[in-house]
Amino acid sequence: MEEGTSNSPSYCCRTEDDYGVLQWDTREDCEVRQILDRIADKWSLLVIALLDRHTMRFTQLRREIDGISQRMLTTTLRQLERDGLVRRTVHPVVPPRVDYALTPLGGSLHKTIQALVDWTEEHQSEIAAARTRYDHEAREKIN
Amino acid sequence: MEEGTSNSPSYCCRTEDDYGVLQWDTREDCEVRQILDRIADKWSLLVIALLDRHTMRFTQLRREIDGISQRMLTTTLRQLERDGLVRRTVHPVVPPRVDYALTPLGGSLHKTIQALVDWTEEHQSEIAAARTRYDHEAREKIN
DNA sequence: CGGGATCCGATGCGATACTG
DNA sequence: CAGTATCGCATCGGATCCCG
């Protein structure tokens, strides 16, 4: 395909039209877009990446994710639990003990998340170089 | 591995320690974290997903991404261009014509982005079900 | 058409204090 | 330990106007 035409796919949900051709649903309130916003969230991504095969406690997660506030960790974990990606286990002991782990659904998501993290690690030097080049050229245009 | 210990991996950059064991860099200002924040951004994700094999013009992108403002599209495209993921081509014609396309680097990222979108499409019903269940149980606890 | 500049409101998010 | 609740600001991002 060369250049996009008026009936080219647009974001975000792919559906088939009457002729069986893949089209995209452009609605902003599309469910897939909402889920993507949640998953591609700054903190959610890190939590899911971290929980791989680990059962972790609240404070432990907080220590591992530098810069996250207690409030945001709570919020993020609740949303992930609501979405069925994380399982929260409360142990009736004193002091309280709460464990977090990926559900099977969360585990399947972890694979693609990890692929994204891996890609970033592999290409970080290229991106850094591109940024340096861009900033350099931008500076030249001023002078 | 059972439960995380004090030397379990923590976010975000994996590096090897003196013994060659994979460790994670926990610094908040870690480069990988910054890149992830940029890529996993709401609009960046959509732009990259859309630009697959397409060369698209500004207005076209704007139409396809429902809900994006002109300002955010400009900002997003500039950042992606700076990161070397998108190539911006200005045609010296009147009226002006500017094309956007993925660079090879952006193309390699597209694969993992698309995997994330695909995952979301495949599992959206499971997530919707989990949300309904969660909200239902939360409502019961109140009563 | 493809933006840049400015204004300004929503809300994301941190800091702090309190609790079972 | 693992939260909840409240406050307050700072950043994100939309609306609008202007321009080559």
CSV table of N, CA, C and O in Angstrom, one decimal, chain A residues 1-5 8-12 14 26-28 31-33 35-40 42-43 45-46 49-50 53-55 60 64 66-67 78 81-85 97 105 108-109 112 114 116-121 123-124 126-128 130-131 134-135, chain B residues 1-5 8-12 14 26-28 31-33 35-40 42-43 45-46 49-50 53-55 60 64 66-67 78 81-85 97 105 108-109 112 114-121 123-124 126-128 130-131 134-135:
chain,number,residue,atom,x,y,z
A,1,MET,N,0.8,-1.2,0.0
A,1,MET,CA,0.0,0.0,0.0
A,1,MET,C,0.9,1.3,0.0
A,1,MET,O,1.9,1.3,0.7
A,2,GLU,N,0.5,2.2,-0.8
A,2,GLU,CA,1.3,3.4,-1.0
A,2,GLU,C,1.0,4.4,0.1
A,2,GLU,O,1.4,4.3,1.2
A,3,GLU,N,0.1,5.3,-0.3
A,3,GLU,CA,-0.2,6.3,0.7
A,3,GLU,C,-1.7,6.2,1.1
A,3,GLU,O,-2.5,5.6,0.4
A,4,GLY,N,-1.9,6.6,2.3
A,4,GLY,CA,-3.3,6.4,2.9
A,4,GLY,C,-4.3,7.1,2.0
A,4,GLY,O,-4.1,8.2,1.5
A,5,THR,N,-5.4,6.4,1.8
A,5,THR,CA,-6.5,7.0,1.1
A,5,THR,C,-7.7,7.3,2.1
A,5,THR,O,-7.5,7.0,3.3
A,8,SER,N,-8.5,4.3,4.2
A,8,SER,CA,-7.5,3.6,4.8
A,8,SER,C,-7.8,3.4,6.3
A,8,SER,O,-8.7,4.1,6.8
A,9,PRO,N,-7.2,2.4,6.9
A,9,PRO,CA,-7.5,2.1,8.3
A,9,PRO,C,-7.2,3.3,9.2
A,9,PRO,O,-6.2,4.0,9.1
A,10,SER,N,-8.1,3.6,10.1
A,10,SER,CA,-7.9,4.6,11.1
A,10,SER,C,-8.1,4.0,12.5
A,10,SER,O,-8.7,3.0,12.7
A,11,TYR,N,-7.5,4.7,13.5
A,11,TYR,CA,-7.6,4.2,14.8
A,11,TYR,C,-9.0,4.2,15.4
A,11,TYR,O,-9.7,5.2,15.2
A,12,CYS,N,-9.4,3.2,16.2
A,12,CYS,CA,-8.5,2.2,16.9
A,12,CYS,C,-8.9,0.8,16.8
A,12,CYS,O,-8.1,-0.1,16.9
A,14,ARG,N,-10.2,-2.6,15.0
A,14,ARG,CA,-10.4,-3.2,13.7
A,14,ARG,C,-11.6,-4.0,13.6
A,14,ARG,O,-11.9,-4.8,14.5
A,26,THR,N,-13.0,4.5,14.5
A,26,THR,CA,-12.3,5.7,14.9
A,26,THR,C,-12.8,6.3,16.2
A,26,THR,O,-12.3,7.3,16.6
A,27,ARG,N,-13.8,5.7,16.8
A,27,ARG,CA,-14.4,6.4,17.9
A,27,ARG,C,-13.4,6.5,19.1
A,27,ARG,O,-12.7,5.6,19.4
A,28,GLU,N,-13.5,7.7,19.7
A,28,GLU,CA,-12.6,7.9,20.8
A,28,GLU,C,-12.9,7.1,22.0
A,28,GLU,O,-12.0,6.7,22.7
A,31,GLU,N,-13.5,0.8,23.2
A,31,GLU,CA,-13.0,0.1,24.3
A,31,GLU,C,-11.5,-0.2,24.3
A,31,GLU,O,-10.8,-0.1,25.3
A,32,VAL,N,-11.1,-0.6,23.1
A,32,VAL,CA,-9.7,-0.9,23.0
A,32,VAL,C,-8.8,0.3,23.3
A,32,VAL,O,-7.8,0.2,24.0
A,33,ARG,N,-9.2,1.5,22.9
A,33,ARG,CA,-8.5,2.7,23.2
A,33,ARG,C,-8.4,2.9,24.7
A,33,ARG,O,-7.4,3.3,25.3
A,35,ILE,N,-8.6,0.6,27.1
A,35,ILE,CA,-7.8,-0.4,27.7
A,35,ILE,C,-6.3,-0.1,27.4
A,35,ILE,O,-5.5,-0.2,28.3
A,36,LEU,N,-6.0,0.4,26.2
A,36,LEU,CA,-4.6,0.8,25.9
A,36,LEU,C,-4.2,1.9,26.8
A,36,LEU,O,-3.0,1.9,27.2
A,37,ASP,N,-5.0,2.9,27.0
A,37,ASP,CA,-4.6,4.0,27.8
A,37,ASP,C,-4.3,3.5,29.2
A,37,ASP,O,-3.3,4.0,29.8
A,38,ARG,N,-5.0,2.5,29.7
A,38,ARG,CA,-4.7,2.0,31.0
A,38,ARG,C,-3.4,1.2,31.0
A,38,ARG,O,-2.6,1.4,31.9
A,39,ILE,N,-3.3,0.3,30.1
A,39,ILE,CA,-2.1,-0.6,30.1
A,39,ILE,C,-0.8,0.2,29.7
A,39,ILE,O,0.2,0.0,30.4
A,40,ALA,N,-0.9,1.1,28.8
A,40,ALA,CA,0.3,1.9,28.4
A,40,ALA,C,0.5,3.0,29.3
A,40,ALA,O,1.3,3.9,29.1
A,42,LYS,N,2.1,4.9,32.4
A,42,LYS,CA,3.5,4.9,33.0
A,42,LYS,C,3.7,3.8,34.1
A,42,LYS,O,4.6,3.0,34.0
A,43,TRP,N,2.9,3.9,35.1
A,43,TRP,CA,3.1,3.0,36.2
A,43,TRP,C,2.7,1.5,36.0
A,43,TRP,O,3.3,0.6,36.4
A,45,LEU,N,2.7,-0.2,33.3
A,45,LEU,CA,3.7,-0.9,32.6
A,45,LEU,C,4.8,-1.4,33.5
A,45,LEU,O,5.2,-2.6,33.4
A,46,LEU,N,5.2,-0.6,34.4
A,46,LEU,CA,6.3,-1.0,35.3
A,46,LEU,C,5.9,-2.1,36.2
A,46,LEU,O,6.6,-3.0,36.5
A,49,ALA,N,5.6,-5.4,34.4
A,49,ALA,CA,7.0,-5.8,34.1
A,49,ALA,C,7.6,-6.5,35.3
A,49,ALA,O,8.3,-7.5,35.2
A,50,LEU,N,7.4,-5.9,36.4
A,50,LEU,CA,8.1,-6.3,37.7
A,50,LEU,C,7.5,-7.6,38.2
A,50,LEU,O,8.2,-8.4,38.8
A,53,ARG,N,6.4,-13.6,37.3
A,53,ARG,CA,6.7,-14.8,38.1
A,53,ARG,C,7.0,-14.5,39.6
A,53,ARG,O,7.4,-15.3,40.4
A,54,HIS,N,6.9,-13.2,40.0
A,54,HIS,CA,7.1,-12.9,41.4
A,54,HIS,C,5.8,-12.6,42.1
A,54,HIS,O,4.9,-12.1,41.5
A,55,THR,N,5.7,-13.1,43.3
A,55,THR,CA,4.6,-12.6,44.2
A,55,THR,C,5.3,-11.5,45.0
A,55,THR,O,6.3,-11.8,45.7
A,60,GLN,N,7.3,-3.8,49.0
A,60,GLN,CA,8.4,-4.3,48.2
A,60,GLN,C,8.3,-3.7,46.8
A,60,GLN,O,9.3,-3.2,46.2
A,64,GLU,N,10.9,-1.1,44.8
A,64,GLU,CA,11.5,-1.4,43.5
A,64,GLU,C,11.2,-0.4,42.4
A,64,GLU,O,12.0,-0.3,41.5
A,66,ASP,N,11.2,3.0,41.7
A,66,ASP,CA,11.8,4.3,42.2
A,66,ASP,C,10.9,5.5,41.7
A,66,ASP,O,10.6,5.6,40.5
A,67,GLY,N,10.5,6.3,42.6
A,67,GLY,CA,9.8,7.5,42.3
A,67,GLY,C,8.2,7.4,42.3
A,67,GLY,O,7.5,8.4,42.2
A,78,ARG,N,-5.0,-1.2,42.1
A,78,ARG,CA,-6.5,-1.4,42.1
A,78,ARG,C,-7.0,-1.5,40.7
A,78,ARG,O,-7.9,-2.3,40.4
A,81,GLU,N,-6.1,-4.8,39.2
A,81,GLU,CA,-6.9,-5.8,39.9
A,81,GLU,C,-8.3,-5.8,39.2
A,81,GLU,O,-8.8,-6.9,38.9
A,82,ARG,N,-8.8,-4.6,39.1
A,82,ARG,CA,-10.1,-4.5,38.5
A,82,ARG,C,-10.2,-5.1,37.0
A,82,ARG,O,-11.2,-5.7,36.6
A,83,ASP,N,-9.1,-4.9,36.3
A,83,ASP,CA,-9.0,-5.3,34.9
A,83,ASP,C,-8.7,-6.8,34.9
A,83,ASP,O,-8.6,-7.4,33.8
A,84,GLY,N,-8.5,-7.5,36.0
A,84,GLY,CA,-8.3,-8.9,36.0
A,84,GLY,C,-6.8,-9.3,35.7
A,84,GLY,O,-6.5,-10.4,35.3
A,85,LEU,N,-5.9,-8.3,35.8
A,85,LEU,CA,-4.5,-8.6,35.4
A,85,LEU,C,-3.7,-8.9,36.6
A,85,LEU,O,-2.7,-9.6,36.5
A,97,ARG,N,-0.6,-8.4,55.8
A,97,ARG,CA,0.3,-8.9,54.7
A,97,ARG,C,-0.5,-9.0,53.4
A,97,ARG,O,-1.5,-9.8,53.4
A,105,LEU,N,-4.2,-14.0,32.8
A,105,LEU,CA,-4.4,-13.0,31.8
A,105,LEU,C,-3.3,-12.0,31.9
A,105,LEU,O,-2.7,-11.6,30.9
A,108,SER,N,-0.1,-13.3,30.3
A,108,SER,CA,-0.1,-13.3,28.9
A,108,SER,C,0.3,-11.8,28.4
A,108,SER,O,1.0,-11.7,27.4
A,109,LEU,N,-0.2,-10.9,29.1
A,109,LEU,CA,0.1,-9.5,28.8
A,109,LEU,C,1.6,-9.2,29.0
A,109,LEU,O,2.2,-8.5,28.3
A,112,THR,N,4.1,-9.4,26.0
A,112,THR,CA,4.2,-8.3,25.1
A,112,THR,C,4.8,-7.0,25.7
A,112,THR,O,5.5,-6.3,25.1
A,114,GLN,N,7.0,-7.1,28.1
A,114,GLN,CA,8.4,-7.4,28.2
A,114,GLN,C,9.1,-7.1,26.8
A,114,GLN,O,10.3,-6.7,26.7
A,116,LEU,N,8.3,-5.0,24.7
A,116,LEU,CA,8.4,-3.5,24.6
A,116,LEU,C,9.6,-3.0,25.4
A,116,LEU,O,10.4,-2.2,24.9
A,117,VAL,N,9.8,-3.5,26.6
A,117,VAL,CA,10.9,-3.1,27.4
A,117,VAL,C,12.2,-3.6,26.8
A,117,VAL,O,13.2,-2.8,26.7
A,118,ASP,N,12.2,-4.8,26.2
A,118,ASP,CA,13.4,-5.3,25.6
A,118,ASP,C,13.8,-4.4,24.4
A,118,ASP,O,15.0,-4.1,24.2
A,119,TRP,N,12.8,-4.1,23.6
A,119,TRP,CA,13.0,-3.2,22.4
A,119,TRP,C,13.7,-1.9,22.9
A,119,TRP,O,14.7,-1.4,22.3
A,120,THR,N,13.2,-1.4,24.0
A,120,THR,CA,13.7,-0.1,24.5
A,120,THR,C,15.2,-0.2,24.9
A,120,THR,O,16.0,0.6,24.6
A,121,GLU,N,15.4,-1.3,25.6
A,121,GLU,CA,16.8,-1.5,26.0
A,121,GLU,C,17.8,-1.7,24.8
A,121,GLU,O,18.9,-1.2,24.8
A,123,HIS,N,17.5,-0.6,21.8
A,123,HIS,CA,17.6,0.6,20.9
A,123,HIS,C,17.8,1.9,21.6
A,123,HIS,O,17.8,2.9,21.0
A,124,GLN,N,18.1,1.9,22.9
A,124,GLN,CA,18.2,3.1,23.6
A,124,GLN,C,19.4,4.0,23.1
A,124,GLN,O,19.3,5.2,23.1
A,126,GLU,N,20.5,4.1,20.0
A,126,GLU,CA,20.1,4.7,18.7
A,126,GLU,C,19.2,5.9,19.0
A,126,GLU,O,19.3,6.9,18.3
A,127,ILE,N,18.3,5.8,19.9
A,127,ILE,CA,17.4,6.9,20.2
A,127,ILE,C,18.2,8.0,20.8
A,127,ILE,O,17.9,9.2,20.4
A,128,ALA,N,19.1,7.7,21.7
A,128,ALA,CA,19.9,8.8,22.3
A,128,ALA,C,20.7,9.5,21.2
A,128,ALA,O,20.8,10.8,21.2
A,130,ALA,N,19.8,9.7,18.0
A,130,ALA,CA,18.9,10.5,17.2
A,130,ALA,C,18.5,11.8,17.9
A,130,ALA,O,18.4,12.9,17.2
A,131,ARG,N,18.4,11.8,19.2
A,131,ARG,CA,18.1,13.0,19.9
A,131,ARG,C,19.2,14.0,19.8
A,131,ARG,O,19.0,15.2,19.6
A,134,TYR,N,19.2,15.5,16.4
A,134,TYR,CA,18.0,16.4,16.2
A,134,TYR,C,18.3,17.7,17.0
A,134,TYR,O,18.1,18.8,16.4
A,135,ASP,N,18.7,17.6,18.2
A,135,ASP,CA,19.0,18.9,19.0
A,135,ASP,C,20.1,19.7,18.3
A,135,ASP,O,20.1,20.9,18.3
B,1,MET,N,11.3,-19.1,40.4
B,1,MET,CA,11.5,-18.3,41.6
B,1,MET,C,10.3,-18.1,42.4
B,1,MET,O,9.2,-17.9,41.8
B,2,GLU,N,10.4,-18.2,43.7
B,2,GLU,CA,9.2,-18.0,44.5
B,2,GLU,C,8.8,-16.6,44.7
B,2,GLU,O,8.2,-15.9,43.9
B,3,GLU,N,9.3,-16.1,45.8
B,3,GLU,CA,8.9,-14.7,46.2
B,3,GLU,C,10.1,-13.8,46.1
B,3,GLU,O,11.2,-14.3,46.3
B,4,GLY,N,9.9,-12.6,45.7
B,4,GLY,CA,11.0,-11.7,45.6
B,4,GLY,C,11.8,-11.5,46.8
B,4,GLY,O,11.3,-11.5,48.0
B,5,THR,N,13.1,-11.5,46.7
B,5,THR,CA,14.0,-11.3,47.8
B,5,THR,C,14.6,-9.9,47.7
B,5,THR,O,14.4,-9.2,46.8
B,8,SER,N,16.2,-9.2,44.4
B,8,SER,CA,15.4,-9.5,43.2
B,8,SER,C,15.5,-8.3,42.2
B,8,SER,O,15.8,-7.2,42.6
B,9,PRO,N,15.2,-8.5,41.0
B,9,PRO,CA,15.3,-7.4,40.0
B,9,PRO,C,14.3,-6.3,40.3
B,9,PRO,O,13.2,-6.5,40.7
B,10,SER,N,14.8,-5.1,40.2
B,10,SER,CA,13.9,-4.0,40.4
B,10,SER,C,14.0,-3.1,39.2
B,10,SER,O,14.9,-3.1,38.4
B,11,TYR,N,13.0,-2.2,39.0
B,11,TYR,CA,12.9,-1.4,37.8
B,11,TYR,C,14.0,-0.4,37.8
B,11,TYR,O,14.3,0.2,38.8
B,12,CYS,N,14.6,0.0,36.6
B,12,CYS,CA,14.1,-0.3,35.3
B,12,CYS,C,15.1,-0.9,34.4
B,12,CYS,O,14.8,-1.6,33.4
B,14,ARG,N,18.1,-3.2,33.1
B,14,ARG,CA,18.9,-4.4,33.4
B,14,ARG,C,20.4,-4.2,33.1
B,14,ARG,O,20.7,-3.8,32.0
B,26,THR,N,17.5,0.9,39.4
B,26,THR,CA,16.3,1.4,40.0
B,26,THR,C,16.1,2.9,39.8
B,26,THR,O,15.1,3.5,40.2
B,27,ARG,N,17.1,3.6,39.3
B,27,ARG,CA,17.1,5.0,39.2
B,27,ARG,C,15.9,5.5,38.4
B,27,ARG,O,15.6,5.0,37.3
B,28,GLU,N,15.3,6.5,38.9
B,28,GLU,CA,14.1,7.0,38.3
B,28,GLU,C,14.4,7.7,37.0
B,28,GLU,O,13.7,7.7,36.0
B,31,GLU,N,17.5,6.1,31.6
B,31,GLU,CA,17.2,6.4,30.2
B,31,GLU,C,16.1,5.5,29.7
B,31,GLU,O,15.2,6.0,29.0
B,32,VAL,N,16.1,4.2,30.0
B,32,VAL,CA,15.0,3.3,29.5
B,32,VAL,C,13.7,3.7,30.0
B,32,VAL,O,12.7,3.7,29.3
B,33,ARG,N,13.6,4.2,31.3
B,33,ARG,CA,12.3,4.6,31.8
B,33,ARG,C,11.8,5.8,31.1
B,33,ARG,O,10.6,6.0,30.8
B,35,ILE,N,12.5,6.7,28.0
B,35,ILE,CA,12.1,6.3,26.6
B,35,ILE,C,10.7,5.6,26.7
B,35,ILE,O,9.8,5.8,25.9
B,36,LEU,N,10.6,4.7,27.7
B,36,LEU,CA,9.3,4.0,27.9
B,36,LEU,C,8.2,5.0,28.1
B,36,LEU,O,7.1,4.9,27.5
B,37,ASP,N,8.4,6.0,28.9
B,37,ASP,CA,7.4,7.0,29.2
B,37,ASP,C,6.9,7.7,27.9
B,37,ASP,O,5.8,8.0,27.7
B,38,ARG,N,7.9,7.9,27.0
B,38,ARG,CA,7.6,8.6,25.7
B,38,ARG,C,6.8,7.6,24.8
B,38,ARG,O,5.8,8.0,24.2
B,39,ILE,N,7.3,6.4,24.7
B,39,ILE,CA,6.7,5.5,23.7
B,39,ILE,C,5.3,5.0,24.2
B,39,ILE,O,4.4,4.9,23.4
B,40,ALA,N,5.3,4.7,25.5
B,40,ALA,CA,4.0,4.2,26.1
B,40,ALA,C,3.0,5.3,26.3
B,40,ALA,O,2.0,5.2,26.9
B,42,LYS,N,0.0,7.8,25.4
B,42,LYS,CA,-1.3,7.6,24.8
B,42,LYS,C,-1.2,7.9,23.3
B,42,LYS,O,-1.6,7.0,22.5
B,43,TRP,N,-0.8,9.1,22.9
B,43,TRP,CA,-0.9,9.4,21.5
B,43,TRP,C,0.3,8.8,20.7
B,43,TRP,O,0.1,8.4,19.5
B,45,LEU,N,1.7,6.0,20.9
B,45,LEU,CA,1.3,4.6,20.6
B,45,LEU,C,0.4,4.6,19.4
B,45,LEU,O,0.5,3.8,18.5
B,46,LEU,N,-0.6,5.4,19.4
B,46,LEU,CA,-1.6,5.5,18.3
B,46,LEU,C,-0.9,5.9,17.0
B,46,LEU,O,-1.2,5.3,15.9
B,49,ALA,N,1.2,3.1,15.6
B,49,ALA,CA,0.4,2.0,15.1
B,49,ALA,C,-0.2,2.4,13.8
B,49,ALA,O,-0.3,1.5,12.9
B,50,LEU,N,-0.6,3.6,13.6
B,50,LEU,CA,-1.2,4.1,12.4
B,50,LEU,C,-0.3,4.2,11.2
B,50,LEU,O,-0.6,4.0,10.1
B,53,ARG,N,3.5,1.2,7.4
B,53,ARG,CA,3.6,1.2,5.9
B,53,ARG,C,2.8,2.3,5.2
B,53,ARG,O,2.7,2.3,4.0
B,54,HIS,N,2.3,3.2,6.0
B,54,HIS,CA,1.7,4.4,5.4
B,54,HIS,C,2.6,5.6,5.5
B,54,HIS,O,3.2,5.8,6.5
B,55,THR,N,2.5,6.4,4.4
B,55,THR,CA,3.0,7.7,4.5
B,55,THR,C,1.8,8.6,4.6
B,55,THR,O,0.9,8.6,3.8
B,60,GLN,N,-4.4,14.3,7.7
B,60,GLN,CA,-4.9,12.9,7.6
B,60,GLN,C,-4.8,12.2,8.9
B,60,GLN,O,-5.7,11.5,9.4
B,64,GLU,N,-7.7,10.6,11.4
B,64,GLU,CA,-7.8,9.2,11.8
B,64,GLU,C,-7.7,9.0,13.3
B,64,GLU,O,-8.2,8.0,13.8
B,66,ASP,N,-9.1,10.0,16.4
B,66,ASP,CA,-10.3,10.7,16.9
B,66,ASP,C,-9.9,11.3,18.3
B,66,ASP,O,-9.4,10.5,19.2
B,67,GLY,N,-10.2,12.5,18.5
B,67,GLY,CA,-10.0,13.1,19.8
B,67,GLY,C,-8.7,13.8,20.0
B,67,GLY,O,-8.5,14.5,21.0
B,78,ARG,N,6.7,15.7,16.8
B,78,ARG,CA,8.0,16.3,17.0
B,78,ARG,C,8.8,15.4,17.9
B,78,ARG,O,10.0,15.2,17.6
B,81,GLU,N,9.8,12.4,16.0
B,81,GLU,CA,10.9,12.7,15.0
B,81,GLU,C,12.2,12.9,15.7
B,81,GLU,O,13.2,12.4,15.2
B,82,ARG,N,12.2,13.5,16.9
B,82,ARG,CA,13.4,13.7,17.6
B,82,ARG,C,14.0,12.4,18.1
B,82,ARG,O,15.2,12.2,18.1
B,83,ASP,N,13.2,11.4,18.4
B,83,ASP,CA,13.7,10.1,18.8
B,83,ASP,C,14.1,9.2,17.6
B,83,ASP,O,14.5,8.1,17.8
B,84,GLY,N,13.9,9.7,16.4
B,84,GLY,CA,14.4,9.0,15.2
B,84,GLY,C,13.4,7.9,14.8
B,84,GLY,O,13.7,6.9,14.1
B,85,LEU,N,12.1,8.0,15.3
B,85,LEU,CA,11.2,7.0,15.0
B,85,LEU,C,10.3,7.3,13.8
B,85,LEU,O,9.8,6.5,13.1
B,97,ARG,N,2.9,20.9,2.0
B,97,ARG,CA,2.6,19.5,2.1
B,97,ARG,C,3.7,18.8,2.9
B,97,ARG,O,4.8,18.9,2.6
B,105,LEU,N,13.9,2.4,12.3
B,105,LEU,CA,13.8,2.2,13.7
B,105,LEU,C,12.4,2.2,14.2
B,105,LEU,O,12.0,1.3,15.0
B,108,SER,N,10.7,-1.1,13.4
B,108,SER,CA,11.0,-2.2,14.3
B,108,SER,C,10.1,-2.1,15.5
B,108,SER,O,9.7,-3.1,16.1
B,109,LEU,N,9.9,-0.8,16.0
B,109,LEU,CA,9.1,-0.6,17.2
B,109,LEU,C,7.7,-1.0,16.9
B,109,LEU,O,6.9,-1.5,17.7
B,112,THR,N,6.3,-4.5,17.9
B,112,THR,CA,5.9,-4.7,19.3
B,112,THR,C,4.7,-3.9,19.7
B,112,THR,O,3.9,-4.4,20.5
B,114,GLN,N,2.3,-3.2,17.8
B,114,GLN,CA,1.1,-3.9,17.2
B,114,GLN,C,0.8,-5.1,18.0
B,114,GLN,O,-0.4,-5.4,18.1
B,115,ALA,N,1.8,-5.7,18.5
B,115,ALA,CA,1.5,-6.9,19.4
B,115,ALA,C,0.7,-6.5,20.6
B,115,ALA,O,-0.2,-7.2,21.0
B,116,LEU,N,1.0,-5.3,21.1
B,116,LEU,CA,0.3,-4.8,22.3
B,116,LEU,C,-1.2,-4.5,21.9
B,116,LEU,O,-2.1,-4.9,22.6
B,117,VAL,N,-1.4,-3.9,20.7
B,117,VAL,CA,-2.7,-3.6,20.2
B,117,VAL,C,-3.5,-4.9,20.0
B,117,VAL,O,-4.7,-5.0,20.4
B,118,ASP,N,-2.8,-5.9,19.4
B,118,ASP,CA,-3.5,-7.1,19.1
B,118,ASP,C,-3.9,-7.8,20.4
B,118,ASP,O,-5.0,-8.4,20.5
B,119,TRP,N,-3.0,-7.8,21.4
B,119,TRP,CA,-3.3,-8.4,22.7
B,119,TRP,C,-4.6,-7.8,23.3
B,119,TRP,O,-5.5,-8.4,23.8
B,120,THR,N,-4.6,-6.4,23.2
B,120,THR,CA,-5.8,-5.7,23.7
B,120,THR,C,-7.1,-6.1,23.0
B,120,THR,O,-8.1,-6.3,23.6
B,121,GLU,N,-7.0,-6.2,21.7
B,121,GLU,CA,-8.2,-6.6,20.9
B,121,GLU,C,-8.6,-8.0,21.3
B,121,GLU,O,-9.8,-8.3,21.4
B,123,HIS,N,-8.2,-9.7,24.1
B,123,HIS,CA,-8.6,-9.9,25.4
B,123,HIS,C,-9.6,-8.9,26.0
B,123,HIS,O,-9.8,-8.8,27.2
B,124,GLN,N,-10.1,-8.0,25.1
B,124,GLN,CA,-10.9,-6.9,25.6
B,124,GLN,C,-12.2,-7.5,26.3
B,124,GLN,O,-12.7,-6.9,27.3
B,126,GLU,N,-12.4,-10.3,28.0
B,126,GLU,CA,-12.0,-10.8,29.3
B,126,GLU,C,-11.9,-9.6,30.3
B,126,GLU,O,-12.3,-9.7,31.5
B,127,ILE,N,-11.3,-8.6,29.8
B,127,ILE,CA,-11.1,-7.4,30.7
B,127,ILE,C,-12.4,-6.8,31.1
B,127,ILE,O,-12.7,-6.5,32.2
B,128,ALA,N,-13.3,-6.7,30.1
B,128,ALA,CA,-14.6,-6.1,30.4
B,128,ALA,C,-15.4,-7.0,31.4
B,128,ALA,O,-16.0,-6.5,32.3
B,130,ALA,N,-14.0,-8.9,33.7
B,130,ALA,CA,-13.3,-8.8,35.0
B,130,ALA,C,-13.7,-7.5,35.6
B,130,ALA,O,-14.0,-7.4,36.9
B,131,ARG,N,-13.9,-6.4,34.9
B,131,ARG,CA,-14.4,-5.1,35.4
B,131,ARG,C,-15.8,-5.3,36.0
B,131,ARG,O,-16.0,-4.8,37.1
B,134,TYR,N,-15.6,-7.2,39.2
B,134,TYR,CA,-15.0,-6.4,40.3
B,134,TYR,C,-16.0,-5.4,40.8
B,134,TYR,O,-16.2,-5.2,42.0
B,135,ASP,N,-16.6,-4.7,39.9
B,135,ASP,CA,-17.6,-3.6,40.3
B,135,ASP,C,-18.7,-4.2,41.0
B,135,ASP,O,-19.3,-3.7,42.0
